[in-house]
Amino acid sequence: MPNSENLRKQAKLYLRWHRERYYPVAEQIRSALAKFRDLSDAEVLEAEFRLSDAQELVARKHGFATWAALIKGIDTMTGPAATNNTSVITAAEPQLFVSDIEIACRFYVEKLGFNIAFSYGEPPFYAQVFRDGGRLNLRKVGGPVFDSGFRERERDALSATLTLDDPKSLFLEYQSQGVTFHQSLRAEPWGTRTFIVRDPDGNLIAFAGGKG
């Protein structure tokens, strides 16, 4: 359980990310704070973003409506003995290796409905794509991503898993777009429904959720 000092550090981190124009934070701000909801990533990063906004963002990520309610709730649950000063992980961004950034980006944008957050290099060698709260970093490598026998040995080895609320809806959307599936939608023994997409470089991306 994070304590109030860690929460303040989180808020200051979001404030610094916004000041430094760190693109991944724009989606988090937009999805949590109503006044940014209709803005693009670039517009979010250009807009005024105060410490109070960052604190509200932290509060909403922890399930509280306001910063004051969050601090009161945390203090109530942890009590005066709470001294944990460890960092709190706020997101994960898997990195996928690809042989061609432009081909990979077209696949994720045109087939899977992602957007491009940024692309670096001339020619590009690194990019990030996102859809809703899911983000994937794409890193160009020389030559094939997997050796010729890898998929024969490890047919279902995943490169990333994205969780969502309704896998069936997204599966049907991708099906209508002509996406080729490595694994069709199915119910798993542990209770979730999953499907798996294979990108042009052989990366397997699983989409998993709890609803049918």
mmCIF file with all atom_site columns, C-alpha atoms in Angstrom:
data_model
loop_
_atom_site.group_PDB
_atom_site.id
_atom_site.type_symbol
_atom_site.label_atom_id
_atom_site.label_alt_id
_atom_site.label_comp_id
_atom_site.label_asym_id
_atom_site.label_entity_id
_atom_site.label_seq_id
_atom_site.pdbx_PDB_ins_code
_atom_site.Cartn_x
_atom_site.Cartn_y
_atom_site.Cartn_z
_atom_site.occupancy
_atom_site.B_iso_or_equiv
_atom_site.pdbx_formal_charge
_atom_site.auth_seq_id
_atom_site.auth_comp_id
_atom_site.auth_asym_id
_atom_site.auth_atom_id
_atom_site.pdbx_PDB_model_num
ATOM 1   C CA . MET A 1 1   ? 0.000   0.000   0.000   1.00 0.00 ? 1   MET A CA 1
ATOM 2   C CA . PRO A 1 2   ? 1.610   3.352   -1.018  1.00 0.00 ? 2   PRO A CA 1
ATOM 3   C CA . ASN A 1 3   ? 1.930   6.008   1.663   1.00 0.00 ? 3   ASN A CA 1
ATOM 4   C CA . SER A 1 4   ? 1.257   9.734   1.301   1.00 0.00 ? 4   SER A CA 1
ATOM 5   C CA . GLU A 1 5   ? 4.916   10.522  0.571   1.00 0.00 ? 5   GLU A CA 1
ATOM 6   C CA . ASN A 1 6   ? 4.998   8.074   -2.331  1.00 0.00 ? 6   ASN A CA 1
ATOM 7   C CA . LEU A 1 7   ? 1.759   9.539   -3.673  1.00 0.00 ? 7   LEU A CA 1
ATOM 8   C CA . ARG A 1 8   ? 3.271   13.025  -3.642  1.00 0.00 ? 8   ARG A CA 1
ATOM 9   C CA . LYS A 1 9   ? 6.291   11.674  -5.514  1.00 0.00 ? 9   LYS A CA 1
ATOM 10  C CA . GLN A 1 10  ? 3.975   10.157  -8.125  1.00 0.00 ? 10  GLN A CA 1
ATOM 11  C CA . ALA A 1 11  ? 2.229   13.495  -8.612  1.00 0.00 ? 11  ALA A CA 1
ATOM 12  C CA . LYS A 1 12  ? 5.548   15.314  -9.030  1.00 0.00 ? 12  LYS A CA 1
ATOM 13  C CA . LEU A 1 13  ? 6.670   12.668  -11.522 1.00 0.00 ? 13  LEU A CA 1
ATOM 14  C CA . TYR A 1 14  ? 3.563   13.211  -13.655 1.00 0.00 ? 14  TYR A CA 1
ATOM 15  C CA . LEU A 1 15  ? 4.163   16.953  -13.472 1.00 0.00 ? 15  LEU A CA 1
ATOM 16  C CA . ARG A 1 16  ? 7.762   16.503  -14.646 1.00 0.00 ? 16  ARG A CA 1
ATOM 17  C CA . TRP A 1 17  ? 6.741   14.151  -17.464 1.00 0.00 ? 17  TRP A CA 1
ATOM 18  C CA . HIS A 1 18  ? 4.240   16.729  -18.704 1.00 0.00 ? 18  HIS A CA 1
ATOM 19  C CA . ARG A 1 19  ? 6.820   19.514  -18.492 1.00 0.00 ? 19  ARG A CA 1
ATOM 20  C CA . GLU A 1 20  ? 9.317   17.385  -20.448 1.00 0.00 ? 20  GLU A CA 1
ATOM 21  C CA . ARG A 1 21  ? 6.669   16.566  -23.101 1.00 0.00 ? 21  ARG A CA 1
ATOM 22  C CA . TYR A 1 22  ? 6.841   12.822  -22.462 1.00 0.00 ? 22  TYR A CA 1
ATOM 23  C CA . TYR A 1 23  ? 4.197   11.557  -24.865 1.00 0.00 ? 23  TYR A CA 1
ATOM 24  C CA . PRO A 1 24  ? 3.055   8.411   -22.975 1.00 0.00 ? 24  PRO A CA 1
ATOM 25  C CA . VAL A 1 25  ? 1.766   10.546  -20.089 1.00 0.00 ? 25  VAL A CA 1
ATOM 26  C CA . ALA A 1 26  ? -0.675  12.400  -22.367 1.00 0.00 ? 26  ALA A CA 1
ATOM 27  C CA . GLU A 1 27  ? -3.008  9.410   -22.706 1.00 0.00 ? 27  GLU A CA 1
ATOM 28  C CA . GLN A 1 28  ? -3.003  8.858   -18.944 1.00 0.00 ? 28  GLN A CA 1
ATOM 29  C CA . ILE A 1 29  ? -3.912  12.499  -18.339 1.00 0.00 ? 29  ILE A CA 1
ATOM 30  C CA . ARG A 1 30  ? -6.649  12.494  -20.971 1.00 0.00 ? 30  ARG A CA 1
ATOM 31  C CA . SER A 1 31  ? -8.266  9.270   -19.788 1.00 0.00 ? 31  SER A CA 1
ATOM 32  C CA . ALA A 1 32  ? -8.360  10.326  -16.119 1.00 0.00 ? 32  ALA A CA 1
ATOM 33  C CA . LEU A 1 33  ? -9.100  14.071  -16.188 1.00 0.00 ? 33  LEU A CA 1
ATOM 34  C CA . ALA A 1 34  ? -12.271 15.331  -17.839 1.00 0.00 ? 34  ALA A CA 1
ATOM 35  C CA . LYS A 1 35  ? -10.952 18.745  -18.856 1.00 0.00 ? 35  LYS A CA 1
ATOM 36  C CA . PHE A 1 36  ? -8.297  17.116  -21.073 1.00 0.00 ? 36  PHE A CA 1
ATOM 37  C CA . ARG A 1 37  ? -10.570 14.432  -22.529 1.00 0.00 ? 37  ARG A CA 1
ATOM 38  C CA . ASP A 1 38  ? -11.195 16.047  -25.941 1.00 0.00 ? 38  ASP A CA 1
ATOM 39  C CA . LEU A 1 39  ? -7.575  17.042  -26.574 1.00 0.00 ? 39  LEU A CA 1
ATOM 40  C CA . SER A 1 40  ? -4.989  15.277  -28.718 1.00 0.00 ? 40  SER A CA 1
ATOM 41  C CA . ASP A 1 41  ? -1.704  14.089  -27.175 1.00 0.00 ? 41  ASP A CA 1
ATOM 42  C CA . ALA A 1 42  ? 0.081   17.187  -28.468 1.00 0.00 ? 42  ALA A CA 1
ATOM 43  C CA . GLU A 1 43  ? -2.648  19.477  -27.126 1.00 0.00 ? 43  GLU A CA 1
ATOM 44  C CA . VAL A 1 44  ? -2.551  17.800  -23.718 1.00 0.00 ? 44  VAL A CA 1
ATOM 45  C CA . LEU A 1 45  ? 1.197   18.386  -23.510 1.00 0.00 ? 45  LEU A CA 1
ATOM 46  C CA . GLU A 1 46  ? 0.799   22.029  -24.563 1.00 0.00 ? 46  GLU A CA 1
ATOM 47  C CA . ALA A 1 47  ? -2.023  22.701  -22.093 1.00 0.00 ? 47  ALA A CA 1
ATOM 48  C CA . GLU A 1 48  ? -1.459  24.056  -18.595 1.00 0.00 ? 48  GLU A CA 1
ATOM 49  C CA . PHE A 1 49  ? -0.969  21.155  -16.183 1.00 0.00 ? 49  PHE A CA 1
ATOM 50  C CA . ARG A 1 50  ? -0.594  22.066  -12.523 1.00 0.00 ? 50  ARG A CA 1
ATOM 51  C CA . LEU A 1 51  ? 0.451   20.110  -9.466  1.00 0.00 ? 51  LEU A CA 1
ATOM 52  C CA . SER A 1 52  ? -3.218  19.954  -8.453  1.00 0.00 ? 52  SER A CA 1
ATOM 53  C CA . ASP A 1 53  ? -3.985  18.286  -11.807 1.00 0.00 ? 53  ASP A CA 1
ATOM 54  C CA . ALA A 1 54  ? -1.192  15.780  -11.244 1.00 0.00 ? 54  ALA A CA 1
ATOM 55  C CA . GLN A 1 55  ? -2.512  15.051  -7.765  1.00 0.00 ? 55  GLN A CA 1
ATOM 56  C CA . GLU A 1 56  ? -6.033  14.502  -9.106  1.00 0.00 ? 56  GLU A CA 1
ATOM 57  C CA . LEU A 1 57  ? -4.575  12.139  -11.724 1.00 0.00 ? 57  LEU A CA 1
ATOM 58  C CA . VAL A 1 58  ? -2.881  10.093  -8.995  1.00 0.00 ? 58  VAL A CA 1
ATOM 59  C CA . ALA A 1 59  ? -6.085  10.061  -6.952  1.00 0.00 ? 59  ALA A CA 1
ATOM 60  C CA . ARG A 1 60  ? -8.191  8.795   -9.837  1.00 0.00 ? 60  ARG A CA 1
ATOM 61  C CA . LYS A 1 61  ? -5.665  6.090   -10.665 1.00 0.00 ? 61  LYS A CA 1
ATOM 62  C CA . HIS A 1 62  ? -6.076  4.827   -7.091  1.00 0.00 ? 62  HIS A CA 1
ATOM 63  C CA . GLY A 1 63  ? -9.884  4.924   -7.289  1.00 0.00 ? 63  GLY A CA 1
ATOM 64  C CA . PHE A 1 64  ? -10.527 8.196   -5.424  1.00 0.00 ? 64  PHE A CA 1
ATOM 65  C CA . ALA A 1 65  ? -12.390 11.248  -6.729  1.00 0.00 ? 65  ALA A CA 1
ATOM 66  C CA . THR A 1 66  ? -10.047 13.836  -5.212  1.00 0.00 ? 66  THR A CA 1
ATOM 67  C CA . TRP A 1 67  ? -6.533  14.171  -3.837  1.00 0.00 ? 67  TRP A CA 1
ATOM 68  C CA . ALA A 1 68  ? -7.884  14.979  -0.359  1.00 0.00 ? 68  ALA A CA 1
ATOM 69  C CA . ALA A 1 69  ? -10.003 11.837  -0.361  1.00 0.00 ? 69  ALA A CA 1
ATOM 70  C CA . LEU A 1 70  ? -7.009  9.756   -1.441  1.00 0.00 ? 70  LEU A CA 1
ATOM 71  C CA . ILE A 1 71  ? -4.737  11.091  1.302   1.00 0.00 ? 71  ILE A CA 1
ATOM 72  C CA . LYS A 1 72  ? -7.448  10.600  3.928   1.00 0.00 ? 72  LYS A CA 1
ATOM 73  C CA . GLY A 1 73  ? -8.121  7.077   2.678   1.00 0.00 ? 73  GLY A CA 1
ATOM 74  C CA . ILE A 1 74  ? -4.448  6.104   2.594   1.00 0.00 ? 74  ILE A CA 1
ATOM 75  C CA . ASP A 1 75  ? -3.783  7.554   6.048   1.00 0.00 ? 75  ASP A CA 1
ATOM 76  C CA . THR A 1 76  ? -6.796  5.660   7.414   1.00 0.00 ? 76  THR A CA 1
ATOM 77  C CA . MET A 1 77  ? -5.664  2.348   5.926   1.00 0.00 ? 77  MET A CA 1
ATOM 78  C CA . THR A 1 78  ? -1.979  2.618   6.740   1.00 0.00 ? 78  THR A CA 1
ATOM 79  C CA . GLY A 1 79  ? -1.986  4.506   10.031  1.00 0.00 ? 79  GLY A CA 1
ATOM 80  C CA . PRO A 1 80  ? 0.957   6.409   11.523  1.00 0.00 ? 80  PRO A CA 1
ATOM 81  C CA . ALA A 1 81  ? 3.334   3.445   11.319  1.00 0.00 ? 81  ALA A CA 1
ATOM 82  C CA . ALA A 1 82  ? 3.491   3.452   7.504   1.00 0.00 ? 82  ALA A CA 1
ATOM 83  C CA . THR A 1 83  ? 7.097   4.139   6.447   1.00 0.00 ? 83  THR A CA 1
ATOM 84  C CA . ASN A 1 84  ? 7.337   2.369   3.090   1.00 0.00 ? 84  ASN A CA 1
ATOM 85  C CA . ASN A 1 85  ? 9.273   4.588   0.667   1.00 0.00 ? 85  ASN A CA 1
ATOM 86  C CA . THR A 1 86  ? 9.503   2.232   -2.284  1.00 0.00 ? 86  THR A CA 1
ATOM 87  C CA . SER A 1 87  ? 8.565   3.380   -5.778  1.00 0.00 ? 87  SER A CA 1
ATOM 88  C CA . VAL A 1 88  ? 5.229   2.464   -7.342  1.00 0.00 ? 88  VAL A CA 1
ATOM 89  C CA . ILE A 1 89  ? 5.031   1.082   -10.879 1.00 0.00 ? 89  ILE A CA 1
ATOM 90  C CA . THR A 1 90  ? 2.487   3.146   -12.840 1.00 0.00 ? 90  THR A CA 1
ATOM 91  C CA . ALA A 1 91  ? 2.568   1.482   -16.271 1.00 0.00 ? 91  ALA A CA 1
ATOM 92  C CA . ALA A 1 92  ? 4.291   -1.110  -18.467 1.00 0.00 ? 92  ALA A CA 1
ATOM 93  C CA . GLU A 1 93  ? 5.381   -0.624  -22.080 1.00 0.00 ? 93  GLU A CA 1
ATOM 94  C CA . PRO A 1 94  ? 6.582   -3.852  -23.746 1.00 0.00 ? 94  PRO A CA 1
ATOM 95  C CA . GLN A 1 95  ? 9.298   -3.456  -26.371 1.00 0.00 ? 95  GLN A CA 1
ATOM 96  C CA . LEU A 1 96  ? 8.929   -5.437  -29.588 1.00 0.00 ? 96  LEU A CA 1
ATOM 97  C CA . PHE A 1 97  ? 11.760  -6.009  -32.041 1.00 0.00 ? 97  PHE A CA 1
ATOM 98  C CA . VAL A 1 98  ? 10.870  -5.369  -35.682 1.00 0.00 ? 98  VAL A CA 1
ATOM 99  C CA . SER A 1 99  ? 12.804  -5.464  -38.944 1.00 0.00 ? 99  SER A CA 1
ATOM 100 C CA . ASP A 1 100 ? 11.092  -2.429  -40.499 1.00 0.00 ? 100 ASP A CA 1
ATOM 101 C CA . ILE A 1 101 ? 9.558   0.365   -38.412 1.00 0.00 ? 101 ILE A CA 1
ATOM 102 C CA . GLU A 1 102 ? 7.339   1.709   -41.199 1.00 0.00 ? 102 GLU A CA 1
ATOM 103 C CA . ILE A 1 103 ? 5.853   -1.697  -42.052 1.00 0.00 ? 103 ILE A CA 1
ATOM 104 C CA . ALA A 1 104 ? 5.301   -2.455  -38.359 1.00 0.00 ? 104 ALA A CA 1
ATOM 105 C CA . CYS A 1 105 ? 3.634   0.913   -37.731 1.00 0.00 ? 105 CYS A CA 1
ATOM 106 C CA . ARG A 1 106 ? 1.317   0.471   -40.711 1.00 0.00 ? 106 ARG A CA 1
ATOM 107 C CA . PHE A 1 107 ? 0.250   -2.928  -39.395 1.00 0.00 ? 107 PHE A CA 1
ATOM 108 C CA . TYR A 1 108 ? -0.535  -1.668  -35.902 1.00 0.00 ? 108 TYR A CA 1
ATOM 109 C CA . VAL A 1 109 ? -2.283  1.466   -37.158 1.00 0.00 ? 109 VAL A CA 1
ATOM 110 C CA . GLU A 1 110 ? -4.176  0.162   -40.206 1.00 0.00 ? 110 GLU A CA 1
ATOM 111 C CA . LYS A 1 111 ? -4.965  -3.351  -38.988 1.00 0.00 ? 111 LYS A CA 1
ATOM 112 C CA . LEU A 1 112 ? -5.117  -3.087  -35.199 1.00 0.00 ? 112 LEU A CA 1
ATOM 113 C CA . GLY A 1 113 ? -6.406  0.469   -34.772 1.00 0.00 ? 113 GLY A CA 1
ATOM 114 C CA . PHE A 1 114 ? -3.445  1.863   -32.854 1.00 0.00 ? 114 PHE A CA 1
ATOM 115 C CA . ASN A 1 115 ? -2.088  5.396   -33.168 1.00 0.00 ? 115 ASN A CA 1
ATOM 116 C CA . ILE A 1 116 ? 1.541   6.478   -33.406 1.00 0.00 ? 116 ILE A CA 1
ATOM 117 C CA . ALA A 1 117 ? 2.724   8.282   -30.271 1.00 0.00 ? 117 ALA A CA 1
ATOM 118 C CA . PHE A 1 118 ? 6.161   9.100   -31.681 1.00 0.00 ? 118 PHE A CA 1
ATOM 119 C CA . SER A 1 119 ? 8.804   7.942   -34.137 1.00 0.00 ? 119 SER A CA 1
ATOM 120 C CA . TYR A 1 120 ? 12.540  8.616   -33.799 1.00 0.00 ? 120 TYR A CA 1
ATOM 121 C CA . GLY A 1 121 ? 15.379  8.661   -36.299 1.00 0.00 ? 121 GLY A CA 1
ATOM 122 C CA . GLU A 1 122 ? 16.048  9.382   -39.969 1.00 0.00 ? 122 GLU A CA 1
ATOM 123 C CA . PRO A 1 123 ? 15.203  6.801   -41.126 1.00 0.00 ? 123 PRO A CA 1
ATOM 124 C CA . PRO A 1 124 ? 13.086  5.777   -38.102 1.00 0.00 ? 124 PRO A CA 1
ATOM 125 C CA . PHE A 1 125 ? 14.539  3.120   -35.804 1.00 0.00 ? 125 PHE A CA 1
ATOM 126 C CA . TYR A 1 126 ? 12.276  3.469   -32.764 1.00 0.00 ? 126 TYR A CA 1
ATOM 127 C CA . ALA A 1 127 ? 8.567   4.198   -32.361 1.00 0.00 ? 127 ALA A CA 1
ATOM 128 C CA . GLN A 1 128 ? 5.696   3.826   -29.972 1.00 0.00 ? 128 GLN A CA 1
ATOM 129 C CA . VAL A 1 129 ? 2.118   2.899   -30.859 1.00 0.00 ? 129 VAL A CA 1
ATOM 130 C CA . PHE A 1 130 ? -0.880  3.085   -28.546 1.00 0.00 ? 130 PHE A CA 1
ATOM 131 C CA . ARG A 1 131 ? -4.530  2.249   -28.339 1.00 0.00 ? 131 ARG A CA 1
ATOM 132 C CA . ASP A 1 132 ? -6.441  3.423   -25.292 1.00 0.00 ? 132 ASP A CA 1
ATOM 133 C CA . GLY A 1 133 ? -4.189  2.596   -22.326 1.00 0.00 ? 133 GLY A CA 1
ATOM 134 C CA . GLY A 1 134 ? -2.074  -0.009  -24.138 1.00 0.00 ? 134 GLY A CA 1
ATOM 135 C CA . ARG A 1 135 ? 1.337   1.022   -25.491 1.00 0.00 ? 135 ARG A CA 1
ATOM 136 C CA . LEU A 1 136 ? 3.932   -0.933  -27.444 1.00 0.00 ? 136 LEU A CA 1
ATOM 137 C CA . ASN A 1 137 ? 7.462   0.229   -28.187 1.00 0.00 ? 137 ASN A CA 1
ATOM 138 C CA . LEU A 1 138 ? 8.881   -0.847  -31.543 1.00 0.00 ? 138 LEU A CA 1
ATOM 139 C CA . ARG A 1 139 ? 12.662  -1.219  -31.926 1.00 0.00 ? 139 ARG A CA 1
ATOM 140 C CA . LYS A 1 140 ? 14.262  -1.846  -35.312 1.00 0.00 ? 140 LYS A CA 1
ATOM 141 C CA . VAL A 1 141 ? 16.883  -4.594  -35.450 1.00 0.00 ? 141 VAL A CA 1
ATOM 142 C CA . GLY A 1 142 ? 19.071  -5.793  -38.298 1.00 0.00 ? 142 GLY A CA 1
ATOM 143 C CA . GLY A 1 143 ? 17.912  -9.035  -39.900 1.00 0.00 ? 143 GLY A CA 1
ATOM 144 C CA . PRO A 1 144 ? 15.033  -11.325 -38.897 1.00 0.00 ? 144 PRO A CA 1
ATOM 145 C CA . VAL A 1 145 ? 13.594  -10.876 -35.414 1.00 0.00 ? 145 VAL A CA 1
ATOM 146 C CA . PHE A 1 146 ? 13.419  -14.636 -34.807 1.00 0.00 ? 146 PHE A CA 1
ATOM 147 C CA . ASP A 1 147 ? 15.674  -17.357 -36.181 1.00 0.00 ? 147 ASP A CA 1
ATOM 148 C CA . SER A 1 148 ? 14.189  -19.726 -38.728 1.00 0.00 ? 148 SER A CA 1
ATOM 149 C CA . GLY A 1 149 ? 13.445  -22.503 -36.253 1.00 0.00 ? 149 GLY A CA 1
ATOM 150 C CA . PHE A 1 150 ? 12.169  -20.473 -33.314 1.00 0.00 ? 150 PHE A CA 1
ATOM 151 C CA . ARG A 1 151 ? 8.448   -20.692 -34.085 1.00 0.00 ? 151 ARG A CA 1
ATOM 152 C CA . GLU A 1 152 ? 8.709   -24.431 -34.695 1.00 0.00 ? 152 GLU A CA 1
ATOM 153 C CA . ARG A 1 153 ? 10.247  -24.843 -31.241 1.00 0.00 ? 153 ARG A CA 1
ATOM 154 C CA . GLU A 1 154 ? 8.173   -22.208 -29.424 1.00 0.00 ? 154 GLU A CA 1
ATOM 155 C CA . ARG A 1 155 ? 4.958   -21.911 -31.385 1.00 0.00 ? 155 ARG A CA 1
ATOM 156 C CA . ASP A 1 156 ? 3.013   -19.883 -28.805 1.00 0.00 ? 156 ASP A CA 1
ATOM 157 C CA . ALA A 1 157 ? 5.753   -17.753 -27.207 1.00 0.00 ? 157 ALA A CA 1
ATOM 158 C CA . LEU A 1 158 ? 4.257   -14.300 -26.612 1.00 0.00 ? 158 LEU A CA 1
ATOM 159 C CA . SER A 1 159 ? 5.950   -10.953 -27.066 1.00 0.00 ? 159 SER A CA 1
ATOM 160 C CA . ALA A 1 160 ? 3.285   -8.977  -25.157 1.00 0.00 ? 160 ALA A CA 1
ATOM 161 C CA . THR A 1 161 ? -0.135  -9.291  -23.524 1.00 0.00 ? 161 THR A CA 1
ATOM 162 C CA . LEU A 1 162 ? -2.685  -6.470  -23.546 1.00 0.00 ? 162 LEU A CA 1
ATOM 163 C CA . THR A 1 163 ? -5.600  -6.671  -21.119 1.00 0.00 ? 163 THR A CA 1
ATOM 164 C CA . LEU A 1 164 ? -9.034  -5.269  -21.957 1.00 0.00 ? 164 LEU A CA 1
ATOM 165 C CA . ASP A 1 165 ? -12.584 -5.318  -20.714 1.00 0.00 ? 165 ASP A CA 1
ATOM 166 C CA . ASP A 1 166 ? -14.256 -6.942  -23.725 1.00 0.00 ? 166 ASP A CA 1
ATOM 167 C CA . PRO A 1 167 ? -12.064 -9.218  -25.883 1.00 0.00 ? 167 PRO A CA 1
ATOM 168 C CA . LYS A 1 168 ? -14.962 -10.452 -28.003 1.00 0.00 ? 168 LYS A CA 1
ATOM 169 C CA . SER A 1 169 ? -15.812 -6.952  -29.247 1.00 0.00 ? 169 SER A CA 1
ATOM 170 C CA . LEU A 1 170 ? -12.219 -6.262  -30.277 1.00 0.00 ? 170 LEU A CA 1
ATOM 171 C CA . PHE A 1 171 ? -11.867 -9.714  -31.819 1.00 0.00 ? 171 PHE A CA 1
ATOM 172 C CA . LEU A 1 172 ? -14.913 -9.082  -34.022 1.00 0.00 ? 172 LEU A CA 1
ATOM 173 C CA . GLU A 1 173 ? -13.530 -5.677  -35.003 1.00 0.00 ? 173 GLU A CA 1
ATOM 174 C CA . TYR A 1 174 ? -10.225 -7.232  -36.045 1.00 0.00 ? 174 TYR A CA 1
ATOM 175 C CA . GLN A 1 175 ? -12.031 -10.030 -37.839 1.00 0.00 ? 175 GLN A CA 1
ATOM 176 C CA . SER A 1 176 ? -13.918 -7.459  -39.923 1.00 0.00 ? 176 SER A CA 1
ATOM 177 C CA . GLN A 1 177 ? -10.575 -5.816  -40.764 1.00 0.00 ? 177 GLN A CA 1
ATOM 178 C CA . GLY A 1 178 ? -9.203  -9.064  -42.145 1.00 0.00 ? 178 GLY A CA 1
ATOM 179 C CA . VAL A 1 179 ? -6.630  -9.531  -39.391 1.00 0.00 ? 179 VAL A CA 1
ATOM 180 C CA . THR A 1 180 ? -4.970  -12.953 -39.422 1.00 0.00 ? 180 THR A CA 1
ATOM 181 C CA . PHE A 1 181 ? -5.137  -14.607 -36.002 1.00 0.00 ? 181 PHE A CA 1
ATOM 182 C CA . HIS A 1 182 ? -2.525  -16.902 -34.528 1.00 0.00 ? 182 HIS A CA 1
ATOM 183 C CA . GLN A 1 183 ? -5.215  -17.987 -32.083 1.00 0.00 ? 183 GLN A CA 1
ATOM 184 C CA . SER A 1 184 ? -8.926  -17.308 -32.408 1.00 0.00 ? 184 SER A CA 1
ATOM 185 C CA . LEU A 1 185 ? -11.004 -16.096 -29.462 1.00 0.00 ? 185 LEU A CA 1
ATOM 186 C CA . ARG A 1 186 ? -11.370 -18.799 -26.822 1.00 0.00 ? 186 ARG A CA 1
ATOM 187 C CA . ALA A 1 187 ? -12.118 -19.284 -23.142 1.00 0.00 ? 187 ALA A CA 1
ATOM 188 C CA . GLU A 1 188 ? -9.059  -20.222 -21.093 1.00 0.00 ? 188 GLU A CA 1
ATOM 189 C CA . PRO A 1 189 ? -9.114  -22.681 -18.155 1.00 0.00 ? 189 PRO A CA 1
ATOM 190 C CA . TRP A 1 190 ? -8.260  -19.825 -15.752 1.00 0.00 ? 190 TRP A CA 1
ATOM 191 C CA . GLY A 1 191 ? -11.415 -17.889 -16.645 1.00 0.00 ? 191 GLY A CA 1
ATOM 192 C CA . THR A 1 192 ? -10.356 -15.232 -19.159 1.00 0.00 ? 192 THR A CA 1
ATOM 193 C CA . ARG A 1 193 ? -11.026 -15.052 -22.892 1.00 0.00 ? 193 ARG A CA 1
ATOM 194 C CA . THR A 1 194 ? -8.055  -14.526 -25.169 1.00 0.00 ? 194 THR A CA 1
ATOM 195 C CA . PHE A 1 195 ? -7.046  -14.215 -28.786 1.00 0.00 ? 195 PHE A CA 1
ATOM 196 C CA . ILE A 1 196 ? -3.602  -13.779 -30.299 1.00 0.00 ? 196 ILE A CA 1
ATOM 197 C CA . VAL A 1 197 ? -2.467  -11.712 -33.286 1.00 0.00 ? 197 VAL A CA 1
ATOM 198 C CA . ARG A 1 198 ? 0.809   -12.192 -35.130 1.00 0.00 ? 198 ARG A CA 1
ATOM 199 C CA . ASP A 1 199 ? 2.544   -9.081  -36.491 1.00 0.00 ? 199 ASP A CA 1
ATOM 200 C CA . PRO A 1 200 ? 4.639   -8.986  -39.709 1.00 0.00 ? 200 PRO A CA 1
ATOM 201 C CA . ASP A 1 201 ? 7.823   -9.904  -37.786 1.00 0.00 ? 201 ASP A CA 1
ATOM 202 C CA . GLY A 1 202 ? 6.319   -12.880 -35.972 1.00 0.00 ? 202 GLY A CA 1
ATOM 203 C CA . ASN A 1 203 ? 5.685   -11.134 -32.648 1.00 0.00 ? 203 ASN A CA 1
ATOM 204 C CA . LEU A 1 204 ? 2.651   -12.688 -30.963 1.00 0.00 ? 204 LEU A CA 1
ATOM 205 C CA . ILE A 1 205 ? 0.417   -10.189 -29.178 1.00 0.00 ? 205 ILE A CA 1
ATOM 206 C CA . ALA A 1 206 ? -2.219  -11.639 -26.845 1.00 0.00 ? 206 ALA A CA 1
ATOM 207 C CA . PHE A 1 207 ? -5.412  -9.765  -26.008 1.00 0.00 ? 207 PHE A CA 1
ATOM 208 C CA . ALA A 1 208 ? -7.017  -10.992 -22.796 1.00 0.00 ? 208 ALA A CA 1
ATOM 209 C CA . GLY A 1 209 ? -10.022 -10.055 -20.724 1.00 0.00 ? 209 GLY A CA 1
ATOM 210 C CA . GLY A 1 210 ? -12.721 -11.389 -18.462 1.00 0.00 ? 210 GLY A CA 1
ATOM 211 C CA . LYS A 1 211 ? -15.841 -10.937 -20.582 1.00 0.00 ? 211 LYS A CA 1
ATOM 212 C CA . GLY A 1 212 ? -17.177 -13.080 -23.385 1.00 0.00 ? 212 GLY A CA 1
#
